[in-house]
Structure formats: structure tokens, C-alpha cells
């Protein structure tokens, strides 16, 4: 479907050009009207994205937009409301606020242009199916990866001690096993969608799902909640929700979506606040920690939306990146992070190649490590992580942010239109894998590295090719 140029498109292009110009000339003294205008731009672009497909309000891009608004706008709203001050530590340096809010508006505008100007995904006439033998093999492999990962976890990792630092767990062999489990789970649900062309209701959906798949998925979610890795638990649930939506051809209602988002936000914040306790708290204590313990409320940064404040505090990563380039006079990394991401695609060997062959120092292997060490030094106690804006900005500056978000907008338009309008059997399996990978990561992408989900798609695609070949021989 060809996208016609609208007034909104013209406004968005002018906003993008104006934002780039302002970013080059804006001073360091806090400009509150600028903050307000940039927030208006973000919400305007959010509405444009959501309304661009009238058939469904709740789809993968909706959760992406919601997460983006929390990560990149909530703290600025708190600033305008006087809840936080310009000297708050979350801004790292008050001189970064103007450029920080401009980056939010520019990136959201690029996302909106990329999404609204991308054509719908066109289904193929050919049918693409998977055999029952392939379906059974991938189920067995998924169960295998789950138990290998589970039996290699230490008690401390299950309790959350592994998340006291940044990157230690992510470079271990157990991490690669977990990624292989996640990708095999996605491939299982792709096969499910190919084998079960339609479900009539949620009960019918749950009944037709393989029971072993449900059991290990629930077990995985519980373990991840207990460990404090609330992200993995939440986007596993989101994956199942959109799989149901795709196979039933029923779009999610706001009545169902809003309570889910509220519950997810409470879990994110309460477990996030209690991570430092590791094995000293049980899972149920971690979930109720923020509600029952007064000190948990005191530990939160004041906000108009306290239950999403832990996720909103990720904005600090963006400001560390801006301060590093603008005030510390450091240079861009020109793709070094992404070179490391690509090399680390190689399971079990990637980290060794980066460390022992290329000899790239740890702070230059990922934006998460770089930001954490830039803020707290090499002896940090807890990692800061990263944001998509910070990751792209540290690599290639403003241009990197614009190109990165145009790409994300392009991808999610294809994902949404495929999910809403395509028939299960007329989607090539690699495309459906990509759709489910984006469903899996849609809520967490603003808080992480988009490239990591390309890796997940690659793992699932290679696994699909290998098993397809073996199944034919």
C-alpha cells in the first residue's frame, strides 16, 4: 500500500530539520520552553504512529512507543512539574538537558517517519508450512536448552546475585545457552502458528499449545522474576500474547492491555528496586517489596508516575553519553560497539575473539559497559545498562540516532502489518521469525540495544535452516 504524503508528514520533516539545526546551536542553559515543545513533539509523533493503522491500537509498536515515552520523556515531565531539579544526578550535568530532550524529539520523529512512510508487508501467494516432524524436533531442542541452562545456574544466579554487576553474566556460556533457549522458544511458536492456522479463544489457544512448552515457559518466567531479570520474564509473556493475537486474528483490547501494563510496571519497579538484595529476599518478597516497605518508596526517585520510575531512570544513560561527547570531549566510537556485537554473535567463541584476538578493552565492547565505567569507574558495584539513543549516539552521533530510529520504524511497520493482515501460511518462515523476535523485544528495545534482537533473529534463522536440512536428510 502506497503511503500518501499528509500534513503530518510535512510537519514531521520540518520538525526533524529544525531539531537538527537547534541541536547544533542550542546553549547549555536550561530552556524550559524547549523541553515543553520537545515533549509535545514526542506525544504528537506517538499519536501519529498509533493512529497510522486504524485496525488495532494494541500491537508491537504500541508497546515500543509506550516504553519509549517512559524511558525518554517521563523524567523531563517531572522536571517541568518541579518534581526533580535540573541539578538532579539523573541528568549527570544540567548542561546536557537541552540536548537530551532534543535527542528524544529528534529520535521519536525519525521513528515516526520511518514507521508511517513504510509500506505494508505484502503476503506471498505461496504457502509456507512446517512438517510435524520439524515441529517435534524443535520442541525437544527447546526443552533441552532450557534444562541445560537451568542445571548450569548457580543458586546465587537464580536468587539474583548475578545481576549485581554489568556484563558479567552476559559474557558467560550460560548466557549463550539462555539465548539459544529463547530463540528455540520463538521458533516453537512460529511452528505452532504454522501448524495451528486458527484458534477461537484464549482457552482454545492454551489447549492447543504443547503442554511441555507451557510448563518450561512458566518455569522460565518464575526463575527470571526470582533472579531480578524482570525484562526476560515480561517479554516472554508479551511474546505469548502476540502469538495468541496472530493465531486468533483478534486484536488486544485496551481493557486487557492497560491492567497488563500496570502490573508489568509494578513488577519492573519492585523487583528492580530489590535487585541489590540478591538471595536475601524470596521472589514473593521482591514482588511486594516496593508496596509493603516504606524504605522502597523512599528509594524511588520522586515522579508523577512512581511505578514506572525505575524504567524512566534509564534516561541517565543517554545523559552520560551526551556528557561524555559534549563536555568530556571524547570522540565517537564509529561502529566499534557494533563490530563487537557482530563478533559476539558467534556463540561461546565471540567473547574470546574480542578479548584475546582483537584485544578490544572491555569498556569499548558495548555501550552499556562504556556508560557504566564512564559514570562509576572500573570498580562499579552495579551496571547502568544503556538506551537505544545512547548506543547510537556514542557510535555515530546525531546521524547515528536518526538512521537507527528510521530503521526501527521501518522494521516495526513491516512487523505490525504482517501481524495484523497476513495469513499464517502465506508468510515465509524467516519473516514470521522476525515478527516474533520483534514482538519479544518490543517493550525493552528503548532500554537496550536494538542490534541484539537482530542477533536473536539470526540465531533462530540459522537454527531453522540447520534443522530443516537435517529433517530432509
Short mmCIF file of C-alpha atoms in Angstrom, two decimals:
data_model
loop_
_atom_site.label_atom_id
_atom_site.label_comp_id
_atom_site.label_asym_id
_atom_site.label_seq_id
_atom_site.Cartn_x
_atom_site.Cartn_y
_atom_site.Cartn_z
CA UNK A 1 0.00 0.00 0.00
CA UNK A 2 1.47 3.31 -1.11
CA UNK A 3 1.74 5.89 1.66
CA UNK A 4 0.38 9.32 0.74
CA UNK A 5 2.06 12.47 1.96
CA UNK A 6 -0.01 14.21 4.63
CA UNK A 7 0.25 17.41 6.62
CA UNK A 8 1.63 15.34 9.49
CA UNK A 9 4.42 14.08 7.23
CA UNK A 10 5.38 17.62 6.24
CA UNK A 11 5.33 18.75 9.88
CA UNK A 12 7.48 15.78 10.90
CA UNK A 13 10.12 16.51 8.25
CA UNK A 14 10.21 20.19 9.25
CA UNK A 15 10.48 19.21 12.93
CA UNK A 16 13.35 16.84 12.12
CA UNK A 17 15.23 19.53 10.17
CA UNK A 18 14.54 22.14 12.86
CA UNK A 19 15.61 19.75 15.59
CA UNK A 20 18.92 19.05 13.87
CA UNK A 21 19.54 22.79 13.46
CA UNK A 22 18.65 23.55 17.10
CA UNK A 23 20.86 20.71 18.31
CA UNK A 24 23.85 22.39 16.65
CA UNK A 25 23.25 25.86 18.10
CA UNK A 26 21.42 25.37 21.41
CA UNK A 27 23.14 26.69 24.50
CA UNK A 28 23.76 24.85 27.75
CA UNK A 29 21.46 26.95 29.98
CA UNK A 30 18.23 25.08 30.68
CA UNK A 31 15.46 26.16 28.29
CA UNK A 32 12.14 25.06 29.80
CA UNK A 33 10.02 26.12 26.79
CA UNK A 34 12.27 23.93 24.63
CA UNK A 35 11.68 20.98 26.99
CA UNK A 36 7.92 21.53 26.76
CA UNK A 37 7.93 21.78 22.95
CA UNK A 38 10.07 18.64 22.59
CA UNK A 39 7.68 16.69 24.83
CA UNK A 40 4.74 17.89 22.72
CA UNK A 41 6.61 16.66 19.62
CA UNK A 42 7.13 13.23 21.21
CA UNK A 43 3.45 12.83 22.08
CA UNK A 44 2.40 14.13 18.66
CA UNK A 45 4.59 11.51 16.98
CA UNK A 46 3.27 8.80 19.33
CA UNK A 47 -0.29 9.60 18.25
CA UNK A 48 0.74 9.59 14.58
CA UNK A 49 2.30 6.15 14.92
CA UNK A 50 -0.61 4.59 16.82
CA UNK A 51 -3.26 6.05 14.51
CA UNK A 52 -1.44 5.11 11.31
CA UNK A 53 -3.12 1.68 11.34
CA UNK A 54 -6.78 2.05 12.34
CA UNK A 55 -7.49 -1.64 12.76
CA UNK A 56 -5.73 -2.11 16.09
CA UNK A 57 -4.43 0.20 18.78
CA UNK A 58 -2.57 -2.50 20.69
CA UNK A 59 0.22 -4.02 18.61
CA UNK A 60 4.02 -4.38 18.97
CA UNK A 61 4.73 -0.74 18.07
CA UNK A 62 2.27 0.37 20.77
CA UNK A 63 4.41 -1.22 23.48
CA UNK A 64 7.54 0.16 21.82
CA UNK A 65 6.07 3.67 21.89
CA UNK A 66 4.88 3.31 25.49
CA UNK A 67 8.30 2.15 26.63
CA UNK A 68 9.95 4.93 24.64
CA UNK A 69 7.77 7.58 26.31
CA UNK A 70 8.62 6.21 29.76
CA UNK A 71 12.37 5.99 29.10
CA UNK A 72 12.82 9.25 27.21
CA UNK A 73 10.05 11.58 28.42
CA UNK A 74 8.92 10.80 31.97
CA UNK A 75 11.84 12.45 33.78
CA UNK A 76 11.53 15.59 31.61
CA UNK A 77 7.86 15.81 32.62
CA UNK A 78 8.96 15.53 36.25
CA UNK A 79 11.39 18.38 35.56
CA UNK A 80 8.66 20.66 34.20
CA UNK A 81 6.38 19.78 37.12
CA UNK A 82 9.13 20.70 39.57
CA UNK A 83 9.35 17.17 40.97
CA UNK A 84 13.04 16.92 40.07
CA UNK A 85 15.54 19.74 39.72
CA UNK A 86 17.98 20.40 36.85
CA UNK A 87 20.82 19.50 39.20
CA UNK A 88 19.41 16.03 39.90
CA UNK A 89 22.02 13.31 39.43
CA UNK A 90 19.90 11.64 36.74
CA UNK A 91 20.87 14.44 34.32
CA UNK A 92 24.57 13.89 35.12
CA UNK A 93 25.22 17.50 34.19
CA UNK A 94 22.48 20.19 33.91
CA UNK A 95 24.21 21.39 30.74
CA UNK A 96 23.04 18.20 28.98
CA UNK A 97 19.29 18.68 29.47
CA UNK A 98 18.61 20.76 26.34
CA UNK A 99 20.41 18.33 24.07
CA UNK A 100 18.93 15.34 25.88
CA UNK A 101 15.34 16.40 25.28
CA UNK A 102 16.17 17.39 21.68
CA UNK A 103 17.55 13.89 21.09
CA UNK A 104 14.26 12.46 22.39
CA UNK A 105 12.22 14.60 19.99
CA UNK A 106 14.53 14.00 17.01
CA UNK A 107 14.70 10.24 17.51
CA UNK A 108 10.94 9.93 18.01
CA UNK A 109 10.34 11.98 14.86
CA UNK A 110 12.71 9.72 12.90
CA UNK A 111 10.87 6.67 14.31
CA UNK A 112 7.54 8.16 13.23
CA UNK A 113 8.75 8.97 9.71
CA UNK A 114 10.26 5.52 9.31
CA UNK A 115 7.03 3.88 10.50
CA UNK A 116 4.40 5.95 8.72
CA UNK A 117 6.22 6.13 5.36
CA UNK A 118 6.97 2.41 5.15
CA UNK A 119 4.53 0.37 3.07
CA UNK A 120 2.56 -2.54 4.49
CA UNK A 121 4.05 -6.02 4.32
CA UNK A 122 2.77 -7.89 1.26
CA UNK A 123 1.90 -11.54 1.76
CA UNK A 124 3.04 -14.15 -0.73
CA UNK A 125 0.66 -16.34 -2.75
CA UNK A 126 2.75 -19.41 -2.00
CA UNK A 127 2.03 -21.43 1.15
CA UNK A 128 4.85 -21.94 3.63
CA UNK A 129 4.33 -24.78 6.08
CA UNK A 130 6.43 -26.79 8.52
CA UNK A 131 6.28 -30.54 8.95
CA UNK A 132 5.09 -32.21 12.13
CA UNK A 133 8.49 -33.89 12.48
CA UNK A 134 10.25 -30.50 12.36
CA UNK A 135 7.79 -29.15 14.95
CA UNK A 136 8.55 -32.03 17.32
CA UNK A 137 12.31 -31.69 16.87
CA UNK A 138 12.31 -28.00 17.74
CA UNK A 139 10.16 -28.69 20.81
CA UNK A 140 12.66 -31.27 22.04
CA UNK A 141 15.52 -28.87 21.37
CA UNK A 142 13.76 -26.09 23.29
CA UNK A 143 13.28 -28.38 26.28
CA UNK A 144 16.93 -29.45 26.03
CA UNK A 145 18.25 -25.87 26.02
CA UNK A 146 16.00 -24.94 28.94
CA UNK A 147 17.25 -27.74 31.19
CA UNK A 148 20.89 -27.26 30.18
CA UNK A 149 20.55 -23.58 31.09
CA UNK A 150 18.68 -24.37 34.32
CA UNK A 151 21.10 -27.03 35.58
CA UNK A 152 24.07 -24.74 34.98
CA UNK A 153 22.64 -21.88 37.03
CA UNK A 154 24.08 -21.36 40.47
CA UNK A 155 21.86 -20.68 43.46
CA UNK A 156 23.12 -17.10 43.50
CA UNK A 157 22.17 -16.57 39.86
CA UNK A 158 18.66 -17.86 40.48
CA UNK A 159 18.36 -15.56 43.51
CA UNK A 160 19.65 -12.53 41.61
CA UNK A 161 23.26 -12.24 42.76
CA UNK A 162 24.44 -12.40 39.12
CA UNK A 163 22.82 -9.05 38.38
CA UNK A 164 24.79 -7.03 40.87
CA UNK A 165 27.21 -6.08 38.13
CA UNK A 166 27.01 -5.29 34.44
CA UNK A 167 28.02 -7.67 31.70
CA UNK A 168 29.45 -10.47 33.85
CA UNK A 169 26.56 -12.82 33.20
CA UNK A 170 26.07 -11.63 29.60
CA UNK A 171 29.54 -12.83 28.61
CA UNK A 172 29.20 -16.29 30.13
CA UNK A 173 28.39 -19.56 28.39
CA UNK A 174 25.15 -19.76 30.39
CA UNK A 175 24.05 -16.56 28.71
CA UNK A 176 24.51 -18.07 25.25
CA UNK A 177 22.55 -21.15 26.33
CA UNK A 178 19.75 -18.87 27.54
CA UNK A 179 19.72 -17.03 24.20
CA UNK A 180 19.52 -20.37 22.39
CA UNK A 181 16.59 -21.34 24.61
CA UNK A 182 14.82 -18.05 23.86
CA UNK A 183 15.36 -18.40 20.11
CA UNK A 184 14.22 -22.04 20.10
CA UNK A 185 11.11 -20.96 22.05
CA UNK A 186 10.39 -18.34 19.38
CA UNK A 187 10.88 -20.96 16.67
CA UNK A 188 8.50 -23.30 18.51
CA UNK A 189 5.80 -20.62 18.49
CA UNK A 190 6.47 -19.92 14.80
CA UNK A 191 5.89 -23.62 14.09
CA UNK A 192 2.79 -23.55 16.28
CA UNK A 193 1.39 -20.68 14.21
CA UNK A 194 2.13 -22.60 11.01
CA UNK A 195 0.63 -25.86 12.26
CA UNK A 196 -2.41 -24.34 14.01
CA UNK A 197 -3.85 -21.93 11.50
CA UNK A 198 -6.53 -20.52 13.79
CA UNK A 199 -7.68 -20.56 17.43
CA UNK A 200 -11.15 -19.50 18.54
CA UNK A 201 -10.40 -18.24 22.04
CA UNK A 202 -7.72 -17.90 24.69
CA UNK A 203 -8.81 -21.24 26.17
CA UNK A 204 -8.53 -22.86 22.74
CA UNK A 205 -5.09 -21.27 22.30
CA UNK A 206 -3.81 -22.62 25.62
CA UNK A 207 -5.32 -26.01 24.91
CA UNK A 208 -3.58 -26.32 21.55
CA UNK A 209 -0.18 -25.19 22.83
CA UNK A 210 2.14 -28.11 23.68
CA UNK A 211 1.89 -28.63 27.44
CA UNK A 212 5.65 -29.07 27.82
CA UNK A 213 6.17 -25.68 26.17
CA UNK A 214 3.82 -24.03 28.65
CA UNK A 215 5.48 -25.71 31.62
CA UNK A 216 9.03 -24.69 30.75
CA UNK A 217 7.90 -21.16 29.80
CA UNK A 218 6.17 -20.68 33.14
CA UNK A 219 9.22 -22.09 34.89
CA UNK A 220 11.48 -19.73 32.98
CA UNK A 221 9.31 -16.72 33.86
CA UNK A 222 9.29 -17.62 37.56
CA UNK A 223 13.06 -18.11 37.67
CA UNK A 224 13.70 -14.83 35.90
CA UNK A 225 11.37 -12.93 38.22
CA UNK A 226 13.10 -14.50 41.20
CA UNK A 227 16.53 -13.52 39.85
CA UNK A 228 15.51 -9.92 39.30
CA UNK A 229 15.71 -10.12 35.49
CA UNK A 230 12.19 -8.77 35.09
CA UNK A 231 12.76 -7.93 31.42
CA UNK A 232 13.16 -11.54 30.25
CA UNK A 233 10.01 -12.55 32.12
CA UNK A 234 7.88 -9.73 30.76
CA UNK A 235 8.86 -10.03 27.13
CA UNK A 236 8.30 -13.78 27.23
CA UNK A 237 4.71 -13.08 28.31
CA UNK A 238 4.40 -10.42 25.58
CA UNK A 239 5.58 -12.97 23.01
CA UNK A 240 2.80 -15.37 24.01
CA UNK A 241 0.22 -12.56 23.98
CA UNK A 242 1.04 -11.56 20.41
CA UNK A 243 1.23 -15.18 19.28
CA UNK A 244 -2.33 -15.55 20.51
CA UNK A 245 -3.33 -12.34 18.75
CA UNK A 246 -1.79 -13.56 15.49
CA UNK A 247 -3.31 -17.06 15.51
CA UNK A 248 -6.74 -15.90 16.69
CA UNK A 249 -6.81 -12.78 14.46
CA UNK A 250 -8.16 -10.93 17.47
CA UNK A 251 -6.58 -7.62 18.37
CA UNK A 252 -5.94 -6.88 22.03
CA UNK A 253 -8.39 -4.53 23.69
CA UNK A 254 -7.31 -1.58 25.80
CA UNK A 255 -9.36 -3.07 28.68
CA UNK A 256 -6.96 -6.03 28.73
CA UNK A 257 -3.81 -4.12 27.82
CA UNK A 258 -3.96 -1.38 30.47
CA UNK A 259 -4.10 -3.74 33.51
CA UNK A 260 -1.30 -5.80 31.97
CA UNK A 261 0.90 -2.70 31.56
CA UNK A 262 0.15 -1.58 35.14
CA UNK A 263 1.03 -4.99 36.56
CA UNK A 264 4.18 -5.15 34.42
CA UNK A 265 5.22 -1.67 35.60
CA UNK A 266 4.75 -2.66 39.26
CA UNK A 267 6.81 -5.83 38.78
CA UNK A 268 9.53 -3.94 36.90
CA UNK A 269 9.88 -1.35 39.64
CA UNK A 270 9.52 -3.57 42.71
CA UNK A 271 11.97 -6.22 41.51
CA UNK A 272 14.32 -3.61 40.12
CA UNK A 273 14.47 -1.85 43.47
CA UNK A 274 15.14 -5.09 45.31
CA UNK A 275 17.85 -6.45 42.99
CA UNK A 276 20.58 -5.40 45.34
CA UNK A 277 19.27 -7.83 47.98
CA UNK A 278 20.03 -10.84 45.76
CA UNK A 279 19.36 -14.07 47.65
CA UNK A 280 18.34 -12.28 50.84
CA UNK A 281 14.75 -11.89 49.54
CA UNK A 282 12.41 -14.53 48.15
CA UNK A 283 10.56 -13.98 44.88
CA UNK A 284 7.29 -13.07 46.62
CA UNK A 285 9.16 -10.63 48.87
CA UNK A 286 10.75 -8.99 45.83
CA UNK A 287 7.38 -8.55 44.12
CA UNK A 288 5.79 -6.94 47.21
CA UNK A 289 8.92 -5.10 48.29
CA UNK A 290 8.01 -1.76 46.79
CA UNK A 291 4.43 -1.92 48.07
CA UNK A 292 4.96 -3.02 51.67
CA UNK A 293 8.32 -1.48 52.56
CA UNK A 294 8.36 2.25 53.21
CA UNK A 295 12.08 2.41 52.51
CA UNK A 296 11.41 1.19 48.98
CA UNK A 297 9.26 4.24 48.34
CA UNK A 298 11.95 6.45 49.81
CA UNK A 299 14.49 4.83 47.47
CA UNK A 300 12.45 5.76 44.41
CA UNK A 301 13.18 8.98 42.60
CA UNK A 302 10.12 11.23 43.03
CA UNK A 303 7.93 11.11 39.94
CA UNK A 304 4.38 11.71 38.79
CA UNK A 305 4.39 8.00 37.83
CA UNK A 306 6.31 6.17 40.59
CA UNK A 307 5.59 2.65 39.31
CA UNK A 308 7.45 3.35 36.06
CA UNK A 309 10.20 5.43 37.64
CA UNK A 310 12.79 2.62 37.65
CA UNK A 311 12.43 2.24 33.89
CA UNK A 312 12.34 6.03 33.42
CA UNK A 313 15.62 6.39 35.27
CA UNK A 314 17.29 4.76 32.26
CA UNK A 315 17.36 8.28 30.80
CA UNK A 316 20.53 8.78 32.83
CA UNK A 317 22.36 6.54 30.30
CA UNK A 318 21.52 8.96 27.50
CA UNK A 319 22.79 11.91 29.53
CA UNK A 320 26.03 10.10 30.37
CA UNK A 321 26.55 9.61 26.63
CA UNK A 322 25.86 13.28 25.86
CA UNK A 323 28.10 14.48 28.67
CA UNK A 324 30.87 12.15 27.52
CA UNK A 325 30.86 13.59 23.99
CA UNK A 326 29.90 17.22 24.61
CA UNK A 327 31.63 18.03 27.90
CA UNK A 328 34.41 15.46 28.25
CA UNK A 329 35.49 15.99 24.64
CA UNK A 330 35.62 12.27 23.88
CA UNK A 331 35.19 11.12 20.29
CA UNK A 332 32.53 8.89 18.76
CA UNK A 333 33.25 5.17 18.58
CA UNK A 334 32.45 4.86 14.86
CA UNK A 335 30.97 1.37 14.99
CA UNK A 336 33.37 -0.36 17.42
CA UNK A 337 30.49 -1.37 19.70
CA UNK A 338 28.58 -2.88 16.79
CA UNK A 339 31.64 -4.70 15.49
CA UNK A 340 31.87 -6.34 18.91
CA UNK A 341 28.14 -7.09 18.86
CA UNK A 342 28.54 -8.85 15.50
CA UNK A 343 31.59 -10.87 16.56
CA UNK A 344 29.80 -11.88 19.76
CA UNK A 345 27.06 -13.33 17.57
CA UNK A 346 29.35 -16.38 17.46
CA UNK A 347 28.21 -18.50 20.43
CA UNK A 348 30.85 -19.32 23.05
CA UNK A 349 33.73 -18.00 20.88
CA UNK A 350 32.74 -14.39 20.23
CA UNK A 351 33.83 -13.01 23.60
CA UNK A 352 37.16 -14.83 23.38
CA UNK A 353 37.81 -13.41 19.89
CA UNK A 354 37.07 -9.86 21.04
CA UNK A 355 39.21 -10.17 24.17
CA UNK A 356 42.13 -12.34 23.06
CA UNK A 357 42.43 -11.78 19.31
CA UNK A 358 41.28 -8.20 18.74
CA UNK A 359 42.27 -7.09 22.26
CA UNK A 360 39.41 -4.61 22.49
CA UNK A 361 39.21 -3.30 26.08
CA UNK A 362 36.03 -4.16 27.99
CA UNK A 363 34.70 -0.55 28.11
CA UNK A 364 34.74 -0.42 24.29
CA UNK A 365 32.87 -3.67 23.71
CA UNK A 366 29.39 -2.34 24.44
CA UNK A 367 27.71 0.93 25.21
CA UNK A 368 26.38 -0.50 28.48
CA UNK A 369 29.87 -1.18 29.81
CA UNK A 370 31.20 2.12 28.46
CA UNK A 371 28.43 4.17 30.09
CA UNK A 372 28.75 2.36 33.41
CA UNK A 373 32.54 2.77 33.58
CA UNK A 374 32.32 6.37 32.37
CA UNK A 375 29.93 7.13 35.24
CA UNK A 376 31.23 4.98 38.09
CA UNK A 377 34.73 3.85 37.08
CA UNK A 378 36.06 0.33 36.57
CA UNK A 379 35.19 -0.76 40.11
CA UNK A 380 31.45 -0.13 39.81
CA UNK A 381 29.05 -2.07 42.02
CA UNK A 382 26.05 -2.05 39.70
CA UNK A 383 25.73 -1.60 35.94
CA UNK A 384 23.69 1.18 34.36
CA UNK A 385 22.89 -0.57 31.10
CA UNK A 386 22.16 1.58 28.07
CA UNK A 387 19.41 3.03 25.88
CA UNK A 388 18.95 2.79 22.13
CA UNK A 389 19.57 6.53 21.85
CA UNK A 390 22.78 6.34 23.89
CA UNK A 391 24.03 3.33 21.92
CA UNK A 392 23.51 5.02 18.53
CA UNK A 393 24.73 8.42 19.76
CA UNK A 394 28.02 7.12 21.15
CA UNK A 395 28.70 5.34 17.86
CA UNK A 396 27.86 7.96 15.23
CA UNK A 397 26.35 10.97 16.98
CA UNK A 398 23.13 12.62 15.86
CA UNK A 399 23.29 10.97 12.42
CA UNK A 400 23.50 7.54 14.05
CA UNK A 401 20.41 8.25 16.15
CA UNK A 402 18.38 9.38 13.13
CA UNK A 403 19.36 6.43 10.94
CA UNK A 404 18.87 3.98 13.81
CA UNK A 405 15.33 5.12 14.54
CA UNK A 406 14.35 5.32 10.88
CA UNK A 407 15.38 1.64 10.68
CA UNK A 408 13.39 0.72 13.79
CA UNK A 409 10.32 2.48 12.37
CA UNK A 410 10.71 0.60 9.08
CA UNK A 411 11.02 -2.76 10.84
CA UNK A 412 8.01 -2.26 13.09
CA UNK A 413 5.71 -1.16 10.24
CA UNK A 414 6.50 -4.44 8.49
CA UNK A 415 6.02 -6.36 11.74
CA UNK A 416 2.69 -4.74 12.63
CA UNK A 417 1.16 -5.04 9.16
CA UNK A 418 2.34 -8.65 8.89
CA UNK A 419 0.87 -9.47 12.29
CA UNK A 420 -2.46 -7.81 11.55
CA UNK A 421 -3.15 -8.55 7.91
CA UNK A 422 -1.22 -11.64 6.81
CA UNK A 423 -2.36 -15.23 6.72
CA UNK A 424 -0.23 -17.63 8.77
CA UNK A 425 0.54 -19.95 5.87
CA UNK A 426 1.40 -17.21 3.38
CA UNK A 427 4.25 -15.74 5.41
CA UNK A 428 7.74 -17.13 4.76
CA UNK A 429 9.07 -18.72 7.94
CA UNK A 430 12.10 -16.36 8.21
CA UNK A 431 9.72 -13.37 8.12
CA UNK A 432 7.47 -14.83 10.81
CA UNK A 433 10.55 -15.48 12.93
CA UNK A 434 11.47 -11.81 12.58
CA UNK A 435 7.92 -10.76 13.54
CA UNK A 436 8.00 -12.84 16.72
CA UNK A 437 11.51 -11.66 17.64
CA UNK A 438 10.31 -8.04 17.41
CA UNK A 439 7.23 -8.94 19.49
CA UNK A 440 9.59 -10.46 22.03
CA UNK A 441 11.71 -7.32 22.31
CA UNK A 442 9.25 -4.51 21.58
CA UNK A 443 8.87 -3.27 25.17
CA UNK A 444 12.57 -3.44 26.00
CA UNK A 445 14.18 -2.06 22.85
CA UNK A 446 14.23 1.60 24.06
CA UNK A 447 16.08 0.40 27.17
CA UNK A 448 18.64 -1.71 25.37
CA UNK A 449 20.41 -2.35 22.07
CA UNK A 450 18.23 -2.95 19.00
CA UNK A 451 21.05 -4.91 17.37
CA UNK A 452 20.72 -7.65 19.98
CA UNK A 453 17.35 -8.62 18.53
CA UNK A 454 18.88 -8.89 15.08
CA UNK A 455 21.22 -11.42 16.67
CA UNK A 456 18.26 -13.34 18.09
CA UNK A 457 16.64 -13.44 14.65
CA UNK A 458 19.91 -14.67 13.13
CA UNK A 459 20.21 -17.45 15.73
CA UNK A 460 16.63 -18.57 15.12
CA UNK A 461 17.04 -18.39 11.34
CA UNK A 462 20.27 -20.43 11.34
CA UNK A 463 18.68 -22.94 13.69
CA UNK A 464 15.71 -23.19 11.35
CA UNK A 465 17.96 -23.76 8.31
CA UNK A 466 20.06 -26.41 10.06
CA UNK A 467 17.06 -28.34 11.38
CA UNK A 468 15.29 -28.07 8.02
CA UNK A 469 18.32 -29.56 6.30
CA UNK A 470 18.68 -32.36 8.83
CA UNK A 471 14.96 -33.09 8.68
CA UNK A 472 15.18 -33.60 4.89
CA UNK A 473 18.19 -35.94 5.01
#
